[in-house]
Tab-separated table of C-alpha atoms in Angstrom:
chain	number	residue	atom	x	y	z
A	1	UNK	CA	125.532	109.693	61.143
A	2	UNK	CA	123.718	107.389	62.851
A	3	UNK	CA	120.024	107.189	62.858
A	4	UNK	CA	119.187	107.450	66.832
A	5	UNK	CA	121.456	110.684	66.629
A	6	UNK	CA	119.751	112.349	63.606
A	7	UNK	CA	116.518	111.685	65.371
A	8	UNK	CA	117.762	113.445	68.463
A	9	UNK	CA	119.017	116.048	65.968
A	10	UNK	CA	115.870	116.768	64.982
A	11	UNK	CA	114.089	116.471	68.396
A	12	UNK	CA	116.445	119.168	69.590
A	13	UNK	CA	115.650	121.622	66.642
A	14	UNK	CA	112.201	121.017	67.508
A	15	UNK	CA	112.247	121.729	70.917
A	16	UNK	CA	114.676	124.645	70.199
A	17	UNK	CA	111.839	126.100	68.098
A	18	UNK	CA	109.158	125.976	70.261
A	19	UNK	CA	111.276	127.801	72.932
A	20	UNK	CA	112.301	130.370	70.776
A	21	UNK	CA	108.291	131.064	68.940
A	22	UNK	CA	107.264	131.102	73.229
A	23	UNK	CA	109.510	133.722	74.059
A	24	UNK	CA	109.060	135.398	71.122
A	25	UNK	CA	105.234	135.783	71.966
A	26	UNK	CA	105.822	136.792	75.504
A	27	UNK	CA	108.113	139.904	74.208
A	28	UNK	CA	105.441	140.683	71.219
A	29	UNK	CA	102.841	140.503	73.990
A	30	UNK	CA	104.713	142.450	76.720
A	31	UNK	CA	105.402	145.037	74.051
A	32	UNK	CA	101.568	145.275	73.020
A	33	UNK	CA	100.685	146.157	76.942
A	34	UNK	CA	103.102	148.370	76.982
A	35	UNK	CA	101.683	149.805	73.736
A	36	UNK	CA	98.214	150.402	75.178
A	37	UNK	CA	99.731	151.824	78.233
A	38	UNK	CA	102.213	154.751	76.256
A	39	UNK	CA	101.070	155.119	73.317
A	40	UNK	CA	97.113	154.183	73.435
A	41	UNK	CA	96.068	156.250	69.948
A	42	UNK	CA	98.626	153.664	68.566
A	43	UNK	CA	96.828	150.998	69.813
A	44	UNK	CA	93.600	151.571	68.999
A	45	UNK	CA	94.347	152.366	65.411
A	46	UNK	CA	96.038	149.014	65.407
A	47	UNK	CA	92.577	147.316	66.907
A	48	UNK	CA	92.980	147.244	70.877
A	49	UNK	CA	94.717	143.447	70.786
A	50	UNK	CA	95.463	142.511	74.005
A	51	UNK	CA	97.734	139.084	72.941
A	52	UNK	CA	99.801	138.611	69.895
A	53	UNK	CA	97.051	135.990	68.759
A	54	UNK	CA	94.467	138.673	68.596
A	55	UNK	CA	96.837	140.844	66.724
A	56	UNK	CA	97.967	138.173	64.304
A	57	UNK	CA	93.862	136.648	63.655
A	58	UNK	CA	93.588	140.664	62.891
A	59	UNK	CA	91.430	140.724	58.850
A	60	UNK	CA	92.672	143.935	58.251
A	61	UNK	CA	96.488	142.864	59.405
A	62	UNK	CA	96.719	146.612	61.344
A	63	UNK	CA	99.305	145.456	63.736
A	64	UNK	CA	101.387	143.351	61.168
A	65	UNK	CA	101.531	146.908	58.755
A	66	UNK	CA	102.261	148.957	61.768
A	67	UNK	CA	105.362	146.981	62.827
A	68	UNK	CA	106.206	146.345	58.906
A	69	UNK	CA	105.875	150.202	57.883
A	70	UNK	CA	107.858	150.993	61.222
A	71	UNK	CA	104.665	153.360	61.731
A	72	UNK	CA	105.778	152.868	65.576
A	73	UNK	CA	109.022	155.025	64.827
A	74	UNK	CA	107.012	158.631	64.808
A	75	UNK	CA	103.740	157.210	66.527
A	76	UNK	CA	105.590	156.122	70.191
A	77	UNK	CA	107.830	157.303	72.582
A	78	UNK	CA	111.937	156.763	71.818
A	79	UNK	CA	112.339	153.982	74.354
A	80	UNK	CA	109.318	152.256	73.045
A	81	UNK	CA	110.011	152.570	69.272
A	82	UNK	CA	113.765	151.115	70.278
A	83	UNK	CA	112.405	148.241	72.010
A	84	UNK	CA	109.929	147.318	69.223
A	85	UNK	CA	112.833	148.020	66.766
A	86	UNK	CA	115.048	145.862	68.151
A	87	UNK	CA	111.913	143.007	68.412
A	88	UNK	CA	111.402	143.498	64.933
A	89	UNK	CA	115.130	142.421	63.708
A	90	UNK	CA	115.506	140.478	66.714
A	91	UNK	CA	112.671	138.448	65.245
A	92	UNK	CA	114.009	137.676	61.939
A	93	UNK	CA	117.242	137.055	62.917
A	94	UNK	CA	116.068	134.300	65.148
A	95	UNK	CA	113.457	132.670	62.090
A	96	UNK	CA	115.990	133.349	59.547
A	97	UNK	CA	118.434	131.538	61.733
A	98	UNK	CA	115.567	128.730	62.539
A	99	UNK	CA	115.581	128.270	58.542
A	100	UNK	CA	118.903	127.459	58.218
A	101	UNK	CA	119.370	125.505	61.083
A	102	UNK	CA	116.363	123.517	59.746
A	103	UNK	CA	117.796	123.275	56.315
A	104	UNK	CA	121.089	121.971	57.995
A	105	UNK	CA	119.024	119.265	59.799
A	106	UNK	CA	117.091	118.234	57.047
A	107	UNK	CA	120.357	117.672	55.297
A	108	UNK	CA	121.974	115.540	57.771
A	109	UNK	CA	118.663	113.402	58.133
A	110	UNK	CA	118.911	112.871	54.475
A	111	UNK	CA	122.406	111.281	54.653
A	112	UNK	CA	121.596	108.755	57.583
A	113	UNK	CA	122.855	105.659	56.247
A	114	UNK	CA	119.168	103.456	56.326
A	115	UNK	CA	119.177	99.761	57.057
A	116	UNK	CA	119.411	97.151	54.139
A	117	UNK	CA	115.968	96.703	52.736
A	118	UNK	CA	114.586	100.387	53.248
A	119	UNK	CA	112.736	102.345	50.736
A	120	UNK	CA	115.987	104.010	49.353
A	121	UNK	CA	117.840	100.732	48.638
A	122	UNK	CA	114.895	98.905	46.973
A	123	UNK	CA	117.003	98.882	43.701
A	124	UNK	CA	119.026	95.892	42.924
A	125	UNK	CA	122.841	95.708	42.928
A	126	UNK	CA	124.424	94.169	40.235
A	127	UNK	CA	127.074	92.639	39.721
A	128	UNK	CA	130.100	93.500	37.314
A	129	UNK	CA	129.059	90.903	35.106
A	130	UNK	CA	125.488	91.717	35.294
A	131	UNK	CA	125.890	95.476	34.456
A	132	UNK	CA	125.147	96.058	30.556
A	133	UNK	CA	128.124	98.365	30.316
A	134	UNK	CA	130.883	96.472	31.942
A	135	UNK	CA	133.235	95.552	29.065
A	136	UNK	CA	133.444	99.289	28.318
A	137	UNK	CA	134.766	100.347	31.459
C-alpha cells in the first residue's frame, strides 16, 4: 500500500466520522424536542436539556441513565420509545462499526512500506557474512 493512499485512507475514515457523530447529534437532538414536547415529566426529570451537549455536560448524567436503563420504554408514548430505541442500537452499531473500521485503518497504515532511512529501518542490514549465526544456517 502506498503511502499517499493510506493517507487518503485515513482522511476518508476521518471525514466519515465526523459525518456520522453530526448526524448522530441532530437525531439525539431532534429526539430531545420531541421529548419535551410528548413526554415533558420525562424531560424534566432528565434536566430540561434542550441540545445533546447540555444533556451530555449533565453532573448527575440523568439523560445518559435514562436512555441506558431504557427508563423511556414505560415513561413515553410507543412511537417515541421506538424511535429512541432504535437511536439507541442505531448508535452503537454505527461506533462499534467506527471501531473496527478504525482498527482496520490503523492496520493498513502500519504496513505502508516507509522510505529507506525512516524511523522503522534505522537498524542495519547485514550481510551473510556479517551475521554471527551464519555458518549454522
Amino acid at each position: 500500500m502506498s503511502v499517499a493512499l493510506a493517507i487518503a485512507a485515513g482522511l476518508a475514515y476521518l471525514a466519515a466520522t465526523v459525518v456520522c457523530a453530526k448526524t448522530q447529534t441532530g437525531t439525539a437532538d431532534k429526539i430531545l424536542r420531541d421529548l419535551s414536547v410528548h413526554c415533558p415529566d420525562a424531560w424534566a426529570d432528565v434536566g430540561a436539556p434542550l441540545t445533546v451537549q447540555a444533556a451530555v455536560r449533565d453532573p448527575d448524567r440523568r439523560w445518559e441513565r435514562f436512555v441506558r436503563e431504557r427508563a423511556y420504554l414505560s415513561r413515553c408514548d410507543t412511537d417515541l420509545a421506538r424511535r429512541i430505541d432504535a437511536f439507541r442500537r442505531r448508535s452503537l452499531l454505527t461506533f462499534t462499526s467506527i471501531a473496527i473500521v478504525g482498527a482496520v485503518v490503523l492496520y493498513c497504515l502500519w504496513q505502508v512500506e516507509l522510505p529507506s532511512g525512516s524511523p522503522r529501518d534505522s537498524r542495519p542490514c547485514l550481510s551473510v557474512e556479517e551475521r554471527p549465526c551464519a555458518d549454522l544456517v
